[in-house]
Amino acid sequence: MSVKLLLEKAHVEGIRSYDVYRREGGYRAVEKALKTMSPEAIVEEVKKSGLRGRGGAGFPTGMKWSFIAKPEGVPRHLVCNADESEPGTFKDRYLMEFLPHLLIEGLIISSFALGSNATYIYIRGEYAWIPDILEHAIREAKANGWLGKNILGTGFDLEIYVQRGAGAYICGEETALIESLEGKRGNPRIKPPFPAVKGVWDRPTVVNNVESLAAVVPIINIGAEEYAKIGVGRSTGTKLISACGNINKPGVYEIDMTISVEEFIYSDEYCGGIKNGKRLKACIPGGSSVPILPANLLLKTAKGETRYMNYESLSDGGFATGSMMGSGGFIVLDEDQCVVKNTYTLARFYRHESCGQCSPCREGTGWMEKILKKIDSGKGAMSDIDLLWDIQRKIEGNTICPLGDAAAWPVAAAIRHFRDEFEWHVKNPEECLVRNYGLAGYAEPRPIPA
Amino acid sequence: MAEEKKLFKVTIDNITVEVEPGTTILNAARLVGGEVAPPAMCYYSKLKGSGGKCRTCLVEVAAGSTADPRPMPKLVASCRTTVMDGMIVKNITSERVQDARAGIVEFLLLNHPLDCPICDQAGECHLQELSYEHGKEGTRYEFGKRTFKKHDLGPYIQLHMTRCILCYRCVFVADQLTNKRVHGVLDRGDHAEIATYIEKALDNDFIGNVIDVCPVGALTDKTFRFKNRVWFTKPMDAHRDCPTCCGEVQLWMRGDEVFRVTARKDEWGEIKDASDGKTGWICNECRFEKKDAKDWIIDGPTHVSRHSVISANHYEKVIQPQETLPEVMGGRNPKLLMDIHSISEVNRPDIHLSEIEGPAHSDDFNEP
């Protein structure tokens, strides 16, 4: 039994077009919001719904909206962050590609709530075909009177613009995104001032993830109370999870955050178990930057409780024995995979994507990559493992933006949970060139709870 | 009616100062001076928007303000964080800060060539000072350092990108002093570099100031390159009637020869305000063309401070940095590890050196 709010209509044929979307009950939420609700009431509604930002940090969306400064005579802006570049995350792509009108509907309501008359969708450059889909949908919406001047006779004007990025992970960080949107080099700004006070062109700005903005539609449709009933605790509503890796059914799934991680991996409704009947070794539950968890800590928390797919349960135990919900990029590794190689690949990514503005991230990511490459290719020493630990410790928390943390956490978690694999690489310099740890370490599999 | 401004009380390393609201922690700490002031590689008080990038000035905020005394969870960049009333900041008294700073210095030196013996900046290099104060003696980096080709930025300026620490100061100078910036940061991450997009000369009248703001030897004066070492030359304050700029400069002389002309700098290595109250940026003509003592009216020797290797003790009125350690340590003075005078067999402890007039001589100790 699963609740579907966002992807409910995803499989209706032709849902991408306006006519079908409207026939299926689309734009009802806009009508309800603009005609019967005040902007403050919408913000209040979103606050009550308990919706948390779906981009990774999980900050309550309604709270973020209420922080926006409202100086007299200064325009405000809403920016939709569609720069989904986290390795392992592809939920926003699915949403924009198949349900573009859902996003636009969410954008209209959110813009109305925030008082933004010019709203931007900043989309990553690699999604080359999606801007066309979005722009087509915007044209359709405009032709039918949902955008433009005086929408539904309420006197509210709104234009939505699609801005293509040039392919930089860092532009998913909200202040770097704003810089890039302004046509500058995508360097994160130093906060404060926060975007809610000084964002795009120094105007108050809210930057939200695609999924967060789309989730506003069901909140308005079914009401905040109903929405808050779905899910558990402070993880309300539904969450899109993009599952990939060694599983039978990779793809985007909508879950209601009450199911356990075990169910998500093994049930046929979701991932359908590990491919080729292998054993589960580890999992990165929320996109590449969150800590990796070994199977025994993934299915059960350190206290022995079942781990569920929600914000609180996944982060139970802190970084020592837990991880994070993150952006919902669920990467599963089976027993044949090598954590060292995996970590090296991630480190290479972060080194390539660091903006180079602040020294710990610029120099540290490159250094970590070089050491990991050295260990991976059998030239490492035991001291390198401790050195890696020390480097990540010096990067974390000392950078301008969270990219430094995102680069440090995977390395820290890999060493914390899989130190034996790093040591195996050091002790078996020749074997690790032909086989990775996963294939060589068959004899002694990690204990997996029954 | 000039209303009395409310001053904020901020405690940095147990020393309390009162500053105006809006002051950054770094500037408040500079008021205290001495060891308490955090080092800054990218912040430049005269350049709007600079700072926050190098992370050497990280400090720990133990209490946010009187109203909200919670500590800040992360170390903050003191150059970009403004003080609150009742804020308690820990700089040299915080182990966390010292540890993080040692890490930052290590990161900054990873790809730095350490070619100080042939670098024109040596002796007045901020990175050199930073590594003396906070660096370790060895390196844990065992890979090849990144290198770049030398770039020629016109007849006056040489860019040696390999030494650059990407502080962005020169970019801000070009933005704020010239009407069109032709150089900037290309690429990203550890392969980012300062460059002109197409080999282009920097030819604005004021672009020579990028040399003064560069904390390392990445941007050097071609008219001075390899001519002399800064510690052999003596700084003299001088001025001339310049139609373009304030004309107040420092001449770096050896004998009668002027080797180099720079703007006047304060104790933090930043360009001083000129007598008209504006920042004393100087023009290219003063900097590169007027290399004859006859072009200048010499005001006298510069009062050098803080930067010790340059003519230390050569001049009168040397401004000594404030001695802050006893205050930081709550009235105690740092304990000497060993008082050589008291345990030496040669020196007789009963003879007080301070009571000897003039330089001590062996005769002074041989007296019965």
Short mmCIF file of C-alpha atoms in Angstrom, two decimals, chain A:
data_model
loop_
_atom_site.label_atom_id
_atom_site.label_comp_id
_atom_site.label_asym_id
_atom_site.label_seq_id
_atom_site.Cartn_x
_atom_site.Cartn_y
_atom_site.Cartn_z
CA MET A 1 0.00 0.00 0.00
CA SER A 2 1.55 3.14 -1.05
CA VAL A 3 0.30 6.67 -1.30
CA LYS A 4 1.06 8.49 -4.50
CA LEU A 5 0.72 12.24 -4.63
CA LEU A 6 3.28 13.44 -7.11
CA LEU A 7 3.49 10.51 -9.49
CA GLU A 8 -0.19 9.58 -9.26
CA LYS A 9 -0.84 10.58 -12.86
CA ALA A 10 2.64 9.93 -14.21
CA HIS A 11 1.51 6.98 -16.31
CA VAL A 12 -1.53 8.59 -17.89
CA GLU A 13 -0.89 8.75 -21.58
CA GLY A 14 -0.11 12.23 -22.85
CA ILE A 15 0.05 13.73 -19.33
CA ARG A 16 2.86 15.94 -20.57
CA SER A 17 0.40 17.95 -22.61
CA TYR A 18 -1.78 20.61 -21.07
CA ASP A 19 -5.13 19.20 -22.21
CA VAL A 20 -4.62 15.79 -20.64
CA TYR A 21 -3.14 17.28 -17.47
CA ARG A 22 -6.10 19.64 -17.11
CA ARG A 23 -8.59 16.84 -17.79
CA GLU A 24 -6.96 14.79 -15.03
CA GLY A 25 -7.65 17.53 -12.52
CA GLY A 26 -4.59 19.67 -13.09
CA TYR A 27 -4.47 23.34 -12.13
CA ARG A 28 -7.24 22.79 -9.58
CA ALA A 29 -4.79 23.74 -6.87
CA VAL A 30 -3.97 27.03 -8.59
CA GLU A 31 -7.64 27.87 -8.81
CA LYS A 32 -8.15 27.04 -5.15
CA ALA A 33 -5.05 28.91 -3.98
CA LEU A 34 -5.40 32.07 -6.02
CA LYS A 35 -9.13 32.46 -5.64
CA THR A 36 -9.77 31.39 -2.07
CA MET A 37 -6.49 31.79 -0.21
CA SER A 38 -4.27 34.70 0.73
CA PRO A 39 -0.48 34.43 0.26
CA GLU A 40 -0.02 34.29 4.04
CA ALA A 41 -2.55 31.49 4.28
CA ILE A 42 -0.60 29.45 1.71
CA VAL A 43 2.66 29.95 3.60
CA GLU A 44 0.85 28.93 6.78
CA GLU A 45 -0.57 25.89 5.02
CA VAL A 46 2.85 24.79 3.80
CA LYS A 47 4.25 25.32 7.29
CA LYS A 48 1.50 23.19 8.77
CA SER A 49 2.07 20.45 6.23
CA GLY A 50 5.56 19.92 7.62
CA LEU A 51 7.04 19.78 4.12
CA ARG A 52 10.81 19.60 4.27
CA GLY A 53 13.10 20.71 1.48
CA ARG A 54 13.66 17.82 -0.91
CA GLY A 55 16.98 19.05 -2.25
CA GLY A 56 19.12 17.46 0.43
CA ALA A 57 19.29 19.54 3.59
CA GLY A 58 15.68 18.87 4.62
CA PHE A 59 14.99 22.38 5.90
CA PRO A 60 11.28 23.04 6.46
CA THR A 61 9.98 24.77 3.32
CA GLY A 62 7.30 26.82 5.06
CA MET A 63 9.90 28.19 7.49
CA LYS A 64 12.15 29.15 4.62
CA TRP A 65 9.28 30.97 2.98
CA SER A 66 8.45 32.91 6.13
CA PHE A 67 12.04 34.18 6.36
CA ILE A 68 11.81 36.12 3.10
CA ALA A 69 12.33 39.83 3.64
CA LYS A 70 9.55 42.08 2.39
CA PRO A 71 10.99 45.56 1.93
CA GLU A 72 8.65 48.07 0.35
CA GLY A 73 8.97 48.47 -3.40
CA VAL A 74 11.58 45.76 -3.93
CA PRO A 75 10.55 42.83 -6.15
CA ARG A 76 10.96 39.35 -4.76
CA HIS A 77 11.87 36.24 -6.66
CA LEU A 78 11.32 32.54 -6.50
CA VAL A 79 13.98 30.36 -8.08
CA CYS A 80 13.42 26.71 -8.77
CA ASN A 81 16.61 24.73 -8.32
CA ALA A 82 16.60 22.16 -11.08
CA ASP A 83 20.38 21.85 -11.13
CA GLU A 84 20.13 18.27 -10.02
CA SER A 85 23.75 17.17 -10.30
CA GLU A 86 24.26 14.93 -7.29
CA PRO A 87 25.48 11.56 -8.54
CA GLY A 88 22.73 9.03 -7.95
CA THR A 89 19.89 11.56 -7.93
CA PHE A 90 17.55 11.78 -10.90
CA LYS A 91 14.11 12.31 -9.37
CA ASP A 92 13.71 15.92 -10.54
CA ARG A 93 14.53 14.94 -14.09
CA TYR A 94 11.71 12.42 -14.03
CA LEU A 95 9.30 14.95 -12.60
CA MET A 96 10.18 17.64 -15.12
CA GLU A 97 10.29 15.31 -18.06
CA PHE A 98 6.97 13.58 -17.48
CA LEU A 99 4.97 16.02 -15.38
CA PRO A 100 6.13 19.49 -16.40
CA HIS A 101 2.74 20.99 -15.64
CA LEU A 102 2.87 19.75 -12.05
CA LEU A 103 6.03 21.80 -11.51
CA ILE A 104 4.53 24.84 -13.20
CA GLU A 105 1.40 24.53 -11.09
CA GLY A 106 3.55 24.38 -7.97
CA LEU A 107 5.54 27.37 -9.18
CA ILE A 108 2.43 29.48 -9.72
CA ILE A 109 1.13 28.78 -6.22
CA SER A 110 4.51 29.30 -4.58
CA SER A 111 5.16 32.51 -6.53
CA PHE A 112 1.77 33.79 -5.46
CA ALA A 113 2.54 32.94 -1.84
CA LEU A 114 5.92 34.66 -1.96
CA GLY A 115 4.88 37.57 -4.15
CA SER A 116 7.26 36.79 -6.98
CA ASN A 117 6.29 38.12 -10.39
CA ALA A 118 9.30 36.71 -12.16
CA THR A 119 10.19 33.16 -11.33
CA TYR A 120 13.15 31.29 -12.68
CA ILE A 121 13.82 27.63 -13.26
CA TYR A 122 17.58 27.07 -13.20
CA ILE A 123 18.15 23.77 -14.94
CA ARG A 124 21.43 21.95 -15.30
CA GLY A 125 23.05 22.08 -18.71
CA GLU A 126 23.29 18.32 -19.09
CA TYR A 127 19.49 18.02 -19.13
CA ALA A 128 19.63 19.31 -22.67
CA TRP A 129 16.17 18.19 -23.74
CA ILE A 130 14.17 19.14 -20.66
CA PRO A 131 14.20 22.94 -21.02
CA ASP A 132 12.31 22.48 -24.29
CA ILE A 133 9.67 20.40 -22.52
CA LEU A 134 9.35 23.00 -19.79
CA GLU A 135 9.23 25.91 -22.19
CA HIS A 136 6.57 24.17 -24.21
CA ALA A 137 4.54 23.61 -21.06
CA ILE A 138 5.00 27.24 -20.04
CA ARG A 139 3.70 28.35 -23.45
CA GLU A 140 0.68 26.08 -23.06
CA ALA A 141 -0.01 27.37 -19.57
CA LYS A 142 0.29 30.93 -20.78
CA ALA A 143 -2.04 30.34 -23.70
CA ASN A 144 -4.63 29.04 -21.24
CA GLY A 145 -4.36 32.00 -18.92
CA TRP A 146 -2.39 30.42 -16.04
CA LEU A 147 0.58 32.68 -16.59
CA GLY A 148 1.03 36.25 -17.73
CA LYS A 149 -0.90 39.31 -16.62
CA ASN A 150 -3.81 39.21 -14.20
CA ILE A 151 -4.04 35.44 -13.69
CA LEU A 152 -7.64 34.29 -13.11
CA GLY A 153 -8.66 37.89 -12.65
CA THR A 154 -6.85 38.09 -9.31
CA GLY A 155 -4.49 40.83 -10.41
CA PHE A 156 -1.47 38.58 -9.90
CA ASP A 157 1.11 38.66 -12.70
CA LEU A 158 3.67 35.94 -13.21
CA GLU A 159 6.25 35.02 -15.80
CA ILE A 160 8.34 31.87 -15.57
CA TYR A 161 11.72 31.78 -17.26
CA VAL A 162 13.87 28.74 -17.87
CA GLN A 163 17.58 29.32 -17.48
CA ARG A 164 20.02 26.67 -18.62
CA GLY A 165 23.14 26.14 -16.56
CA ALA A 166 26.45 25.25 -18.13
CA GLY A 167 27.02 22.02 -16.26
CA ALA A 168 28.41 22.68 -12.82
CA TYR A 169 27.56 20.75 -9.67
CA ILE A 170 28.38 23.79 -7.57
CA CYS A 171 25.54 25.75 -9.17
CA GLY A 172 23.14 23.57 -7.21
CA GLU A 173 24.29 25.42 -4.10
CA GLU A 174 21.74 28.20 -3.78
CA THR A 175 24.04 31.21 -3.72
CA ALA A 176 26.20 29.86 -6.54
CA LEU A 177 23.01 29.26 -8.48
CA ILE A 178 22.03 32.88 -7.91
CA GLU A 179 25.43 34.10 -9.09
CA SER A 180 25.17 31.94 -12.18
CA LEU A 181 21.62 33.14 -12.82
CA GLU A 182 22.90 36.71 -12.72
CA GLY A 183 25.36 35.77 -15.42
CA LYS A 184 28.44 35.60 -13.22
CA ARG A 185 30.88 32.88 -12.37
CA GLY A 186 29.11 30.26 -10.27
CA ASN A 187 30.92 30.85 -7.00
CA PRO A 188 28.98 30.45 -3.77
CA ARG A 189 28.50 33.67 -1.87
CA ILE A 190 29.62 34.13 1.66
CA LYS A 191 26.65 34.05 3.99
CA PRO A 192 25.22 36.16 5.58
CA PRO A 193 23.43 37.89 3.90
CA PHE A 194 21.17 34.98 3.09
CA PRO A 195 19.22 34.83 -0.17
CA ALA A 196 16.00 35.50 1.74
CA VAL A 197 17.38 39.00 2.30
CA LYS A 198 19.70 39.50 -0.66
CA GLY A 199 19.40 37.00 -3.46
CA VAL A 200 19.04 37.50 -7.18
CA TRP A 201 20.10 41.08 -8.01
CA ASP A 202 20.18 41.75 -4.28
CA ARG A 203 16.45 41.16 -4.02
CA PRO A 204 14.83 38.81 -1.52
CA THR A 205 14.85 35.36 -3.05
CA VAL A 206 13.72 31.88 -2.18
CA VAL A 207 15.46 28.96 -3.83
CA ASN A 208 13.61 25.65 -3.68
CA ASN A 209 14.10 22.23 -5.13
CA VAL A 210 11.85 20.99 -7.96
CA GLU A 211 10.26 18.30 -5.81
CA SER A 212 9.55 20.68 -2.91
CA LEU A 213 7.73 23.06 -5.24
CA ALA A 214 5.81 20.26 -6.92
CA ALA A 215 4.76 18.99 -3.48
CA VAL A 216 2.97 22.27 -2.84
CA VAL A 217 0.29 21.16 -5.33
CA PRO A 218 -0.97 18.14 -3.34
CA ILE A 219 -0.67 20.15 -0.12
CA ILE A 220 -3.12 22.71 -1.48
CA ASN A 221 -5.29 20.02 -3.06
CA ILE A 222 -5.74 17.76 -0.06
CA GLY A 223 -4.99 20.30 2.67
CA ALA A 224 -2.11 20.51 5.09
CA GLU A 225 -3.68 18.28 7.75
CA GLU A 226 -4.23 15.43 5.34
CA TYR A 227 -0.73 15.84 3.93
CA ALA A 228 0.82 15.84 7.38
CA LYS A 229 -0.94 12.58 8.21
CA ILE A 230 1.03 10.80 5.53
CA GLY A 231 4.46 9.74 6.67
CA VAL A 232 5.76 9.65 10.18
CA GLY A 233 7.00 12.17 12.75
CA ARG A 234 8.65 15.14 11.14
CA SER A 235 8.94 13.32 7.81
CA THR A 236 5.58 14.17 6.34
CA GLY A 237 4.21 13.58 2.89
CA THR A 238 5.79 11.53 0.18
CA LYS A 239 9.33 11.52 -1.07
CA LEU A 240 10.71 10.60 -4.45
CA ILE A 241 13.59 8.18 -4.26
CA SER A 242 15.78 7.54 -7.26
CA ALA A 243 17.14 4.07 -6.76
CA CYS A 244 20.13 2.81 -8.69
CA GLY A 245 23.07 0.47 -8.41
CA ASN A 246 22.99 -3.31 -8.13
CA ILE A 247 19.24 -3.74 -7.82
CA ASN A 248 16.71 -5.46 -10.02
CA LYS A 249 14.47 -2.49 -10.64
CA PRO A 250 16.30 0.82 -10.70
CA GLY A 251 14.08 3.84 -11.11
CA VAL A 252 12.19 6.64 -9.42
CA TYR A 253 9.81 5.58 -6.65
CA GLU A 254 7.42 7.60 -4.59
CA ILE A 255 7.37 6.42 -0.99
CA ASP A 256 5.40 7.63 2.00
CA MET A 257 8.36 7.41 4.41
CA THR A 258 6.84 4.75 6.63
CA ILE A 259 8.43 1.77 4.91
CA SER A 260 11.61 0.21 6.13
CA VAL A 261 14.85 0.28 4.19
CA GLU A 262 14.73 -3.50 3.99
CA GLU A 263 11.29 -3.41 2.41
CA PHE A 264 12.40 -0.73 -0.03
CA ILE A 265 15.33 -2.78 -1.23
CA TYR A 266 13.77 -6.22 -1.28
CA SER A 267 10.07 -5.74 -2.04
CA ASP A 268 8.94 -6.22 -5.62
CA GLU A 269 6.99 -3.00 -5.48
CA TYR A 270 10.26 -1.05 -5.21
CA CYS A 271 13.83 -2.09 -5.94
CA GLY A 272 13.03 -5.79 -6.22
CA GLY A 273 16.07 -7.11 -4.41
CA ILE A 274 19.74 -7.27 -5.28
CA LYS A 275 20.62 -8.13 -8.83
CA ASN A 276 21.78 -11.67 -9.65
CA GLY A 277 20.85 -12.89 -6.17
CA LYS A 278 23.90 -11.34 -4.57
CA ARG A 279 24.12 -10.11 -1.04
CA LEU A 280 23.72 -6.51 -0.02
CA LYS A 281 27.01 -4.95 0.99
CA ALA A 282 26.45 -1.26 1.44
CA CYS A 283 24.28 1.61 0.41
CA ILE A 284 24.54 5.34 -0.04
CA PRO A 285 21.00 6.30 0.92
CA GLY A 286 20.75 9.95 -0.08
CA GLY A 287 22.93 10.87 -3.00
CA SER A 288 26.70 10.64 -3.31
CA SER A 289 27.56 13.17 -0.62
CA VAL A 290 25.96 11.41 2.33
CA PRO A 291 27.87 8.83 4.34
CA ILE A 292 27.85 5.27 3.04
CA LEU A 293 26.35 2.64 5.35
CA PRO A 294 27.27 -1.03 5.53
CA ALA A 295 24.42 -3.54 5.28
CA ASN A 296 24.27 -4.29 9.01
CA LEU A 297 23.84 -0.62 9.89
CA LEU A 298 21.59 0.08 6.94
CA LEU A 299 18.78 -2.32 7.80
CA LYS A 300 19.01 -1.88 11.56
CA THR A 301 20.17 1.11 13.55
CA ALA A 302 22.98 0.75 16.06
CA LYS A 303 20.32 0.29 18.76
CA GLY A 304 18.92 -2.67 16.86
CA GLU A 305 15.76 -0.93 15.69
CA THR A 306 14.50 -1.25 12.15
CA ARG A 307 15.69 1.59 9.95
CA TYR A 308 12.98 3.34 7.99
CA MET A 309 13.14 5.42 4.86
CA ASN A 310 12.65 8.82 6.49
CA TYR A 311 14.70 11.78 7.63
CA GLU A 312 14.94 10.85 11.30
CA SER A 313 15.51 7.14 11.00
CA LEU A 314 18.19 7.38 8.32
CA SER A 315 20.11 9.92 10.37
CA ASP A 316 19.70 7.94 13.59
CA GLY A 317 23.05 7.51 15.27
CA GLY A 318 24.58 10.60 13.69
CA PHE A 319 27.42 10.10 11.29
CA ALA A 320 29.00 7.46 13.48
CA THR A 321 26.38 4.82 12.72
CA GLY A 322 23.85 6.66 10.59
CA SER A 323 23.61 8.61 7.38
CA MET A 324 21.19 11.10 5.84
CA MET A 325 18.06 11.19 3.72
CA GLY A 326 19.78 13.75 1.50
CA SER A 327 18.28 14.23 -1.93
CA GLY A 328 16.97 10.68 -2.21
CA GLY A 329 19.63 9.24 -4.49
CA PHE A 330 19.63 5.64 -3.29
CA ILE A 331 22.77 3.87 -4.49
CA VAL A 332 22.99 0.17 -3.65
CA LEU A 333 26.26 -1.76 -3.71
CA ASP A 334 26.32 -5.54 -3.81
CA GLU A 335 29.01 -7.79 -2.37
CA ASP A 336 31.18 -7.61 -5.50
CA GLN A 337 31.66 -3.88 -5.30
CA CYS A 338 34.75 -2.23 -3.93
CA VAL A 339 34.26 0.64 -1.52
CA VAL A 340 37.74 2.01 -2.16
CA LYS A 341 37.09 2.30 -5.87
CA ASN A 342 33.68 3.78 -5.18
CA THR A 343 35.16 6.37 -2.84
CA TYR A 344 37.85 7.19 -5.36
CA THR A 345 35.22 7.78 -8.03
CA LEU A 346 33.31 10.12 -5.74
CA ALA A 347 36.48 11.97 -4.72
CA ARG A 348 37.30 12.45 -8.39
CA PHE A 349 33.88 13.95 -8.91
CA TYR A 350 34.23 16.42 -6.05
CA ARG A 351 37.70 17.42 -7.10
CA HIS A 352 36.41 18.17 -10.57
CA GLU A 353 33.40 20.10 -9.29
CA SER A 354 35.01 22.18 -6.54
CA CYS A 355 34.71 25.83 -7.52
CA GLY A 356 38.20 26.65 -6.27
CA GLN A 357 37.16 29.63 -4.23
CA CYS A 358 38.20 28.59 -0.73
CA SER A 359 41.44 26.84 0.04
CA PRO A 360 40.41 23.74 2.05
CA CYS A 361 38.06 22.49 -0.64
CA ARG A 362 40.16 23.52 -3.62
CA GLU A 363 43.35 21.87 -2.39
CA GLY A 364 41.85 19.20 -0.14
CA THR A 365 39.62 17.55 -2.72
CA GLY A 366 42.52 17.20 -5.13
CA TRP A 367 44.75 15.78 -2.43
CA MET A 368 42.17 13.22 -1.31
CA GLU A 369 41.64 12.10 -4.88
CA LYS A 370 45.35 11.57 -5.41
CA ILE A 371 45.71 9.53 -2.23
CA LEU A 372 42.65 7.43 -3.04
CA LYS A 373 43.98 6.78 -6.50
CA LYS A 374 47.25 5.71 -4.96
CA ILE A 375 45.55 3.32 -2.56
CA ASP A 376 43.22 2.00 -5.24
CA SER A 377 46.12 1.21 -7.54
CA GLY A 378 48.00 -0.68 -4.85
CA LYS A 379 50.65 1.92 -4.11
CA GLY A 380 49.26 3.08 -0.81
CA ALA A 381 50.66 2.84 2.69
CA MET A 382 48.86 2.40 5.98
CA SER A 383 49.70 5.97 6.93
CA ASP A 384 47.76 7.17 3.89
CA ILE A 385 44.52 6.00 5.47
CA ASP A 386 45.13 8.10 8.56
CA LEU A 387 46.22 10.97 6.37
CA LEU A 388 42.95 10.78 4.42
CA TRP A 389 41.07 10.88 7.69
CA ASP A 390 43.00 13.93 8.78
CA ILE A 391 42.43 15.74 5.48
CA GLN A 392 38.69 15.19 5.48
CA ARG A 393 38.55 16.39 9.09
CA LYS A 394 40.30 19.62 8.12
CA ILE A 395 37.98 20.24 5.17
CA GLU A 396 34.71 19.54 6.91
CA GLY A 397 33.06 22.64 8.33
CA ASN A 398 35.84 24.98 7.29
CA THR A 399 34.57 25.84 3.83
CA ILE A 400 32.30 28.53 2.45
CA CYS A 401 29.62 26.22 1.13
CA PRO A 402 28.54 22.62 1.83
CA LEU A 403 30.54 21.20 -1.07
CA GLY A 404 33.50 20.82 1.23
CA ASP A 405 31.40 18.78 3.66
CA ALA A 406 29.92 16.81 0.78
CA ALA A 407 33.40 15.88 -0.36
CA ALA A 408 34.57 15.00 3.14
CA TRP A 409 31.66 12.87 4.35
CA PRO A 410 31.87 9.99 1.85
CA VAL A 411 35.58 9.60 2.52
CA ALA A 412 35.07 9.73 6.27
CA ALA A 413 32.27 7.17 6.20
CA ALA A 414 34.17 4.82 3.90
CA ILE A 415 37.14 4.79 6.26
CA ARG A 416 34.92 4.56 9.32
CA HIS A 417 32.99 1.53 8.14
CA PHE A 418 35.30 -0.13 5.62
CA ARG A 419 38.78 0.46 6.96
CA ASP A 420 39.59 -3.21 6.40
CA GLU A 421 39.11 -2.75 2.66
CA PHE A 422 41.56 0.12 2.56
CA GLU A 423 44.00 -2.00 4.53
CA TRP A 424 43.48 -4.93 2.17
CA HIS A 425 44.43 -2.69 -0.73
CA VAL A 426 47.62 -1.70 1.06
CA LYS A 427 48.49 -5.27 2.04
CA ASN A 428 47.72 -6.82 -1.33
CA PRO A 429 49.19 -4.37 -3.80
CA GLU A 430 49.29 -6.89 -6.63
CA GLU A 431 45.97 -8.57 -6.13
CA CYS A 432 44.12 -5.27 -5.96
CA LEU A 433 45.24 -4.48 -9.48
CA VAL A 434 43.42 -7.49 -10.94
CA ARG A 435 40.54 -7.89 -8.51
CA ASN A 436 38.76 -5.46 -6.30
CA TYR A 437 38.08 -6.13 -2.65
CA GLY A 438 34.53 -7.24 -3.29
CA LEU A 439 35.61 -10.04 -5.59
CA ALA A 440 38.59 -11.00 -3.47
CA GLY A 441 36.93 -10.70 -0.09
CA TYR A 442 34.40 -13.47 -0.70
CA ALA A 443 35.63 -15.70 2.08
CA GLU A 444 34.81 -13.29 4.80
CA PRO A 445 31.65 -11.46 4.09
CA ARG A 446 30.56 -8.72 6.39
CA PRO A 447 28.03 -9.97 8.96
CA ILE A 448 24.57 -9.42 7.61
CA PRO A 449 21.63 -9.56 9.97
CA ALA A 450 19.21 -12.36 9.23
#
